[in-house]
Coordinates of C-alpha atoms in Angstrom, one line a residue:
K118 CA -11.2 10.4 23.8
P119 CA -12.6 13.2 26.0
C120 CA -15.3 11.0 27.3
S121 CA -15.0 7.3 28.0
L122 CA -18.5 6.5 29.2
P123 CA -20.1 3.5 27.5
Q124 CA -21.9 4.6 24.3
T125 CA -25.0 2.6 24.8
M126 CA -25.4 3.7 28.4
L127 CA -25.6 7.3 27.5
A128 CA -27.4 7.0 24.2
I129 CA -30.9 6.5 25.5
P130 CA -31.1 9.2 28.1
L131 CA -29.3 11.7 25.8
L132 CA -31.6 10.9 22.9
L133 CA -34.5 11.7 25.1
L134 CA -32.8 14.8 26.4
L135 CA -32.4 16.2 22.9
V136 CA -35.7 14.9 21.4
P137 CA -36.9 18.5 20.8
G138 CA -33.9 19.1 18.5
L139 CA -33.9 15.8 16.7
I140 CA -37.6 15.5 15.7
L141 CA -39.3 18.0 13.4
Y142 CA -42.4 18.9 15.4
P143 CA -45.6 20.0 13.7
Q144 CA -46.1 23.7 14.0
Q145 CA -48.7 24.9 16.4
A146 CA -51.9 25.3 14.4
G147 CA -55.3 26.8 14.8
D148 CA -58.7 25.4 14.1
G149 CA -58.3 25.4 10.3
L150 CA -56.2 22.3 9.9
D151 CA -56.9 20.3 6.7
E152 CA -57.3 16.5 6.7
A153 CA -53.8 16.0 5.3
A154 CA -52.2 18.0 8.1
L155 CA -54.2 16.1 10.7
E156 CA -53.2 12.8 9.2
R157 CA -49.5 13.8 9.3
M158 CA -49.8 14.8 12.9
Q159 CA -51.5 11.6 13.8
Q160 CA -48.7 9.6 12.1
R161 CA -46.1 11.6 14.0
A162 CA -47.8 10.9 17.3
E163 CA -48.0 7.2 16.6
Y164 CA -44.3 7.2 15.6
L165 CA -43.3 8.9 18.8
N166 CA -45.3 6.5 20.8
Q167 CA -43.6 3.6 19.1
Q168 CA -40.1 5.0 19.6
M169 CA -40.8 5.6 23.3
T170 CA -42.1 2.1 23.7
R171 CA -39.0 0.7 22.1
L172 CA -36.7 2.8 24.3
I173 CA -38.6 1.7 27.4
Q174 CA -38.2 -1.9 26.4
E175 CA -34.5 -1.4 25.7
L176 CA -34.0 0.3 29.1
E177 CA -35.7 -2.6 30.9
Q178 CA -33.5 -5.1 29.1
M179 CA -30.3 -3.1 29.9
K180 CA -31.3 -2.7 33.5
Q181 CA -31.6 -6.5 33.8
E182 CA -28.2 -7.0 32.1
Q183 CA -26.6 -4.4 34.3
S184 CA -28.3 -5.2 37.6
G185 CA -26.0 -4.7 40.5
G186 CA -23.5 -2.8 38.4
A187 CA -22.2 0.7 38.9
W188 CA -24.5 2.1 36.2
G189 CA -27.7 1.0 38.0
G190 CA -28.3 4.5 39.3
L191 CA -27.7 6.2 35.9
L192 CA -30.1 3.8 34.1
G193 CA -32.8 4.4 36.8
W194 CA -33.9 7.7 38.1
Q195 CA -31.7 9.8 35.8
F196 CA -33.0 8.1 32.7
W197 CA -36.6 8.9 33.6
A198 CA -35.8 12.4 34.7
L199 CA -34.2 13.2 31.4
A200 CA -36.9 11.4 29.5
G201 CA -39.4 13.5 31.4
I202 CA -37.7 16.6 29.9
A203 CA -38.4 15.3 26.4
V204 CA -42.0 14.7 27.3
L205 CA -42.5 18.2 28.6
H206 CA -41.1 19.6 25.4
L207 CA -43.4 17.4 23.4
E208 CA -46.4 18.6 25.3
K209 CA -45.4 22.2 25.0
A210 CA -44.8 22.0 21.2
N211 CA -48.1 20.3 20.6
R212 CA -50.4 21.7 23.3
K213 CA -52.9 23.1 20.7
D214 CA -53.2 20.2 18.4
D215 CA -55.7 17.4 18.4
N216 CA -53.2 14.8 19.5
H217 CA -52.5 16.6 22.8
N218 CA -54.2 13.8 24.8
A219 CA -52.0 11.3 23.2
K220 CA -48.9 13.2 24.2
R221 CA -50.2 13.6 27.7
K222 CA -50.7 9.8 28.0
L223 CA -47.2 9.2 26.7
G224 CA -45.9 11.7 29.3
S225 CA -47.8 10.0 32.1
R226 CA -46.1 6.7 31.3
L227 CA -42.7 8.3 31.8
E228 CA -43.7 10.4 34.8
E229 CA -44.9 7.2 36.6
R230 CA -41.3 5.9 36.3
M231 CA -39.4 9.2 36.8
H232 CA -38.4 9.6 40.5
L233 CA -35.3 10.7 42.3
P234 CA -34.0 8.8 45.2
V235 CA -35.8 9.8 48.4
L236 CA -33.3 11.1 50.9
D237 CA -34.5 11.7 54.4
L238 CA -32.2 14.7 54.9
D239 CA -34.4 16.3 57.5
K240 CA -33.8 13.4 60.0
G241 CA -30.0 13.7 59.6
C242 CA -30.1 17.5 59.8
Q243 CA -32.1 17.3 63.0
L244 CA -29.9 14.7 64.5
I245 CA -26.7 16.5 63.9
T246 CA -28.2 19.9 64.9
D247 CA -29.3 18.4 68.2
L248 CA -25.9 16.9 68.8
M249 CA -24.1 20.1 68.2
D250 CA -26.5 22.0 70.5
K251 CA -25.7 19.6 73.3
L252 CA -22.0 19.7 72.7
T253 CA -22.1 23.5 72.8
H254 CA -24.0 23.4 76.1
I255 CA -21.5 20.9 77.7
F256 CA -18.6 23.1 76.6
G257 CA -20.1 26.1 78.3
Q258 CA -20.7 24.1 81.5
G259 CA -17.3 22.3 81.7
L260 CA -14.7 24.7 80.1
S261 CA -16.1 28.1 80.9
N262 CA -13.1 28.8 83.2
G263 CA -10.6 27.9 80.6
F264 CA -9.2 30.2 77.9
Y265 CA -10.1 28.3 74.7
P266 CA -12.2 29.5 71.7
V267 CA -15.8 29.4 72.7
P268 CA -18.0 27.5 70.2
Q269 CA -21.3 29.2 69.4
Q270 CA -24.5 27.7 67.9
A271 CA -23.6 25.6 64.9
V272 CA -25.0 26.5 61.5
G273 CA -25.9 23.8 59.0
V274 CA -24.3 24.5 55.6
G275 CA -23.7 22.6 52.4
S276 CA -26.0 20.5 50.2
A277 CA -27.7 18.5 52.9
F278 CA -28.9 21.5 54.8
E279 CA -29.8 23.3 51.6
G280 CA -32.2 20.5 50.7
W281 CA -30.4 18.4 48.1
S282 CA -27.5 16.0 47.8
P283 CA -25.6 14.7 44.8
G284 CA -25.3 11.1 46.0
S285 CA -27.1 8.4 47.7
A286 CA -28.1 8.4 51.4
Q287 CA -24.8 6.7 52.3
D288 CA -22.8 9.5 50.6
V289 CA -24.5 12.4 52.4
V290 CA -22.2 14.5 54.6
Y291 CA -23.9 16.8 57.1
R292 CA -21.7 19.8 57.4
V293 CA -22.0 22.3 60.2
L294 CA -20.0 25.5 60.6
V295 CA -19.1 26.2 64.2
P296 CA -18.5 29.9 64.9
L297 CA -15.7 30.5 67.5
S298 CA -15.7 33.5 69.8
P299 CA -12.6 34.6 71.8
P300 CA -12.4 33.6 75.5
P301 CA -12.5 36.2 78.2
G302 CA -9.5 38.5 78.1
H303 CA -8.8 37.9 74.4
A304 CA -9.9 39.4 71.1
F305 CA -9.8 38.1 67.5
H306 CA -8.6 40.3 64.6
L307 CA -8.9 39.2 61.0
E308 CA -5.9 40.1 58.9
L309 CA -5.9 39.6 55.1
D310 CA -3.1 37.2 54.5
A311 CA -3.1 36.5 50.7
A312 CA -5.7 37.1 48.0
G313 CA -6.6 34.0 46.2
M314 CA -8.1 33.7 42.7
L315 CA -11.6 32.9 44.0
Q316 CA -11.5 33.6 47.7
R317 CA -9.5 35.6 50.2
N318 CA -7.4 34.1 52.9
F319 CA -7.1 35.6 56.4
C320 CA -5.1 35.0 59.6
V321 CA -6.8 35.2 63.0
R322 CA -4.6 37.3 65.2
V323 CA -5.2 36.8 68.9
E324 CA -4.8 39.8 71.2
L325 CA -4.7 39.9 75.0
L326 CA -7.0 42.5 76.6
C327 CA -6.8 44.2 80.0
T328 CA -9.2 42.6 82.5
C329 CA -8.2 44.6 85.5
T330 CA -11.7 46.2 85.7
R331 CA -13.3 42.7 85.8
E332 CA -10.8 41.7 88.5
R333 CA -11.7 44.7 90.7
L334 CA -15.4 43.8 90.3
G335 CA -14.7 40.5 92.0
E336 CA -14.5 38.2 89.0
D337 CA -12.1 35.3 89.5
M338 CA -9.7 36.2 86.7
L339 CA -6.3 37.7 86.6
C340 CA -5.3 40.2 84.0
F341 CA -2.8 38.6 81.5
L342 CA -1.3 42.0 80.8
H343 CA -0.8 43.3 84.3
H344 CA 0.1 40.3 86.5
P345 CA 3.5 38.7 86.8
E346 CA 3.9 35.6 84.7
E347 CA 4.8 33.5 87.7
E348 CA 1.6 34.4 89.4
L349 CA -0.4 33.7 86.3
R350 CA 1.2 30.2 85.9
R351 CA 0.4 29.4 89.5
R352 CA -3.1 30.7 89.8
Q353 CA -4.6 30.6 86.3
D354 CA -4.8 28.5 83.1
P355 CA -2.6 29.7 80.3
S356 CA -3.9 32.1 77.7
L357 CA -5.0 31.1 74.3
L358 CA -1.7 32.4 72.9
H359 CA 0.1 29.6 74.8
T360 CA -2.2 26.8 73.8
L361 CA -3.7 26.9 70.3
C362 CA -1.7 29.6 68.6
T363 CA 1.4 29.7 66.5
G364 CA 3.0 32.9 67.3
S365 CA 0.2 35.4 67.7
Y366 CA -2.2 33.6 65.3
L367 CA -4.9 31.0 65.9
D368 CA -3.7 27.7 64.5
V369 CA -6.3 25.6 62.6
E370 CA -4.7 22.3 63.2
K371 CA -4.1 22.8 66.9
T372 CA -7.7 24.0 67.3
V373 CA -9.1 20.9 65.5
H374 CA -6.9 18.6 67.5
W375 CA -8.1 20.2 70.7
F376 CA -11.8 19.9 69.7
Y377 CA -11.4 16.3 68.8
G378 CA -10.3 15.6 72.4
F379 CA -13.2 17.6 73.7
V380 CA -15.8 15.6 71.6
R381 CA -14.2 12.3 72.7
V382 CA -14.8 13.2 76.3
A383 CA -18.1 15.1 75.9
W384 CA -19.7 12.2 73.9
L385 CA -19.9 10.0 77.0
L386 CA -22.1 12.7 78.7
L387 CA -24.6 12.9 75.9
P388 CA -27.9 10.9 75.8
Q389 CA -27.2 10.0 72.2
S390 CA -24.2 7.8 73.4
R391 CA -26.7 5.3 74.8
H392 CA -28.1 4.5 71.3
W393 CA -25.5 5.6 68.8
R394 CA -21.9 4.6 68.2
L395 CA -19.5 7.5 67.5
T396 CA -16.5 7.0 65.3
L397 CA -14.1 9.9 64.9
Q398 CA -12.4 10.3 61.6
P399 CA -9.3 12.3 62.1
C400 CA -8.7 15.2 59.8
S401 CA -6.2 18.1 60.2
R402 CA -8.6 21.0 59.3
S403 CA -12.1 19.8 60.3
C404 CA -13.7 17.4 62.8
K405 CA -15.3 14.5 61.0
F406 CA -17.3 11.7 62.7
Q407 CA -19.8 9.0 61.9
L408 CA -22.9 8.0 63.9
R409 CA -24.2 4.4 63.6
K410 CA -27.2 2.7 65.1
D411 CA -28.4 -0.6 63.7
K412 CA -28.6 -0.1 59.9
E413 CA -28.6 3.7 60.2
S414 CA -25.5 5.7 59.5
F415 CA -24.8 9.5 59.4
T416 CA -21.6 11.2 58.5
A417 CA -21.0 14.7 59.8
E418 CA -18.2 17.3 59.5
M419 CA -17.6 20.3 61.8
I420 CA -15.9 23.2 60.2
F421 CA -14.6 25.9 62.6
A422 CA -14.9 29.5 61.7
V423 CA -14.6 33.1 62.9
R424 CA -17.3 35.6 61.9
Q425 CA -16.5 38.8 59.9
G426 CA -18.1 41.5 62.1
D427 CA -21.8 40.7 62.4
S428 CA -22.2 39.4 58.9
D429 CA -22.9 35.9 57.5
I430 CA -19.4 35.8 56.0
F431 CA -16.8 33.8 57.9
V432 CA -13.2 32.7 57.7
C433 CA -13.0 28.9 58.2
S434 CA -10.8 26.0 58.9
Q435 CA -11.6 24.1 55.7
P436 CA -9.3 25.0 52.9
A437 CA -10.1 25.3 49.2
E438 CA -6.7 23.9 48.4
A439 CA -4.3 21.5 50.0
G440 CA -1.0 22.5 51.6
I441 CA -1.9 25.9 52.9
P442 CA -0.3 27.1 56.2
S443 CA -2.1 26.1 59.4
T444 CA -2.5 29.7 60.4
R445 CA -4.4 30.6 57.2
W446 CA -8.2 30.7 57.4
P447 CA -9.9 30.9 53.9
E448 CA -13.0 33.1 53.5
T449 CA -16.2 31.1 53.2
Y450 CA -19.7 32.1 51.9
A451 CA -21.3 28.8 53.0
V452 CA -23.6 30.4 55.6
A453 CA -24.8 33.2 53.3
E454 CA -25.5 30.6 50.6
A455 CA -27.4 28.3 53.0
N456 CA -29.4 31.3 54.2
F457 CA -30.2 32.1 50.6
F458 CA -31.7 28.6 50.1
R459 CA -33.7 29.1 53.3
H460 CA -34.8 32.4 51.9
I461 CA -35.9 30.7 48.7
S462 CA -37.7 27.9 50.5
R463 CA -39.8 30.4 52.5
Q464 CA -41.0 32.1 49.3
A465 CA -41.1 29.3 46.7
P466 CA -44.1 27.1 46.0
Q467 CA -44.3 24.0 48.2
D468 CA -43.6 21.8 45.1
S469 CA -40.6 23.8 44.0
C470 CA -38.2 21.8 41.8
H471 CA -34.9 23.6 42.4
C472 CA -33.5 21.0 44.8
K473 CA -34.5 18.2 42.4
C474 CA -32.7 20.0 39.6
L475 CA -29.6 20.2 41.7
Q476 CA -29.8 16.6 42.8
L477 CA -30.2 15.3 39.3
L478 CA -27.5 17.4 37.6
T479 CA -24.9 17.0 40.3
G480 CA -25.4 13.2 40.1
F481 CA -25.4 13.1 36.4
L482 CA -23.0 15.8 35.1
M483 CA -20.4 15.2 37.9
G484 CA -19.4 12.2 35.8
V485 CA -18.1 14.6 33.1
G486 CA -16.0 16.8 35.3
F487 CA -18.1 19.7 36.5
S488 CA -18.0 20.7 40.1
S489 CA -21.1 20.6 42.1
Y490 CA -20.3 24.2 43.3
A491 CA -20.4 25.5 39.7
L492 CA -23.7 23.8 39.1
K493 CA -25.1 25.2 42.4
T494 CA -23.9 28.7 41.4
V495 CA -25.8 28.4 38.1
V496 CA -29.0 27.4 39.9
M497 CA -28.6 30.2 42.5
H498 CA -28.3 32.8 39.7
L499 CA -31.4 31.4 38.0
L500 CA -33.4 31.3 41.3
N501 CA -32.5 35.0 41.6
T502 CA -33.8 35.9 38.1
V503 CA -36.5 33.4 37.2
P504 CA -39.8 34.0 39.1
L505 CA -40.2 31.5 41.9
T506 CA -43.7 30.7 40.6
Q507 CA -42.0 29.2 37.6
W508 CA -40.1 26.6 39.6
R509 CA -43.1 24.3 40.3
R510 CA -42.9 20.6 39.7
R511 CA -44.6 21.0 36.3
D512 CA -41.7 23.3 35.3
F513 CA -39.0 20.8 36.2
G514 CA -38.0 20.0 32.6
Q515 CA -37.9 23.6 31.4
R516 CA -35.8 24.7 34.4
L517 CA -33.4 21.8 33.9
M518 CA -32.9 22.9 30.3
D519 CA -32.4 26.5 31.5
I520 CA -29.6 25.3 33.8
L521 CA -27.9 23.4 31.0
K522 CA -28.1 26.4 28.7
Y523 CA -26.8 28.7 31.3
L524 CA -23.9 26.4 31.9
R525 CA -23.1 26.1 28.2
C526 CA -23.2 29.9 27.8
S527 CA -20.8 30.2 30.8
L528 CA -18.4 27.8 29.1
D529 CA -18.6 29.7 25.8
T530 CA -17.9 33.0 27.5
K531 CA -15.5 31.5 30.0
Q532 CA -17.3 33.3 32.8
L533 CA -19.3 32.2 35.7
L534 CA -19.6 34.9 38.2
H535 CA -19.6 34.3 42.0
F536 CA -23.2 34.4 43.3
V537 CA -22.5 36.2 46.7
V538 CA -19.5 38.5 46.1
G539 CA -20.4 41.4 43.7
N540 CA -24.1 40.5 43.4
A541 CA -26.1 43.7 43.9
S542 CA -29.4 41.7 43.8
F543 CA -28.4 39.4 46.7
P544 CA -31.2 39.4 49.3
M545 CA -30.8 42.3 51.7
E546 CA -32.0 40.3 54.6
I547 CA -28.8 38.2 54.5
S548 CA -26.1 40.2 56.1
L549 CA -22.9 40.8 54.1
P550 CA -19.8 42.9 55.0
S551 CA -19.8 46.5 53.7
G552 CA -18.9 46.7 50.1
F553 CA -19.5 43.0 49.3
R554 CA -22.4 43.7 47.0
V555 CA -20.6 46.2 44.9
A556 CA -17.2 44.4 44.8
E557 CA -15.9 42.9 41.6
A558 CA -17.4 39.4 41.4
P559 CA -14.8 36.6 41.1
N560 CA -15.0 34.5 37.9
L561 CA -15.3 30.8 38.9
F562 CA -14.3 29.9 35.3
E563 CA -11.2 32.2 35.4
H564 CA -9.0 29.1 34.9
L565 CA -10.8 28.5 31.6
A566 CA -10.1 32.0 30.4
S567 CA -6.4 31.7 31.3
S568 CA -5.8 28.2 30.0
P569 CA -6.9 27.2 26.4
N570 CA -6.3 23.6 27.3
A571 CA -8.6 23.7 30.3
H572 CA -11.3 25.5 28.4
R573 CA -11.1 23.0 25.5
K574 CA -11.3 20.1 28.0
A575 CA -14.3 21.6 29.7
V576 CA -16.2 22.1 26.4
Q577 CA -15.3 18.5 25.4
E578 CA -16.6 17.2 28.7
Y579 CA -19.9 19.0 28.1
N580 CA -20.1 18.1 24.4
C581 CA -19.1 14.5 24.7
L582 CA -22.6 13.8 26.0
L583 CA -24.1 15.3 22.9
D584 CA -21.6 13.8 20.5
R585 CA -22.7 10.3 21.4
L586 CA -25.9 11.0 19.6
K587 CA -24.2 11.2 16.2
Q588 CA -23.5 7.5 16.4
L589 CA -27.1 6.6 17.0
P590 CA -29.2 5.1 14.1
I591 CA -31.7 8.0 14.3
H592 CA -31.1 9.7 11.0
G593 CA -33.8 9.6 8.4
H594 CA -36.7 9.5 10.9

């Protein structure tokens, strides 16, 4: 079967998710309702109340039976979040009838129970940001005379710095992108290596520059181009070409290995080392580490990158696929996307629900095979089209349904366009390379268009949640 989740586990939240389509609501009416119509509406309200009460009781019983199990999270906040959607639809469909207060009371019962896990992302973001600032400062003080890539101020990227996270607090990874600038006497040139299906790949070619003018001005640096190699070996550290490059190209794995060594030494000089324990987690294309203090724990990942011009688009060390050459740096849009979320946060209402929508869906739908990036792309498209005044907390249910509808439409058309590349309506205040906004947008679902089997599986993964409803004893109500 395409979906192996326990039937009973999904039945209750899915029933509530689709309540608007399973129950024949009374039509909105004016003031001229006859007694028979009022009686039918009252009976319907009582029936709905009874069904919700029964479902609540079943949930509490199931939670007791499954306590401590892997489904605890699904039967908790996700149930009440999906149940809240049903209540919002009930209220909308019946806002003009005399049973409106009854529906509101029913909704209140569910809203009291509907809550997402509270993640203190701000604390982790601030801790990692402060640590990166101090590491950058130490690098400038201690290695300024060497010829290694120069780390610039780190930029928080990914879900945690965007205000949401698909997992629990223990699963959060705080990702920072560390821009690298060339050392003195060197220049970086980005060369397109191979065009991927969804992103381009580049090589970072390292070029030696003439520094004779700086030498004549009294700077303590020999020109790599115009001094004998013997003199250079005797009086000056080797160039970047002889340390972290393979041929003429900056090597990702050598760069990461070098920075691991720097962090290991620099950590002892940081004030955080007196209170936190640092554990490095070796990785060939990024620098991962964990900070622990008492019962607190934060996991971070440093991704190294080279900026394209003065834009918010970079090439980075973190690959989109395994097994790529160590001199290949994939293009990344993480900084532009993070800046888009910051742009939205500055303009959206204080109680905006877009992060809660992402947190819920990535936690719930990830179990059926959709990537969190696809879901984030859907949300970004909707944030760019639906007025931000319609993303308040009270709009949570409707926006959640919009996201699901958009995702289903994208599956049907086998097309989910990239949000940054080829998006003419992308905010102008976020800097993109020339031509980015008018380029052809990559299709994130291109693999579905080219593979009938992949498309069929994706549709099954989406529909398996709905198909469970057919087995429920709800017919005839």
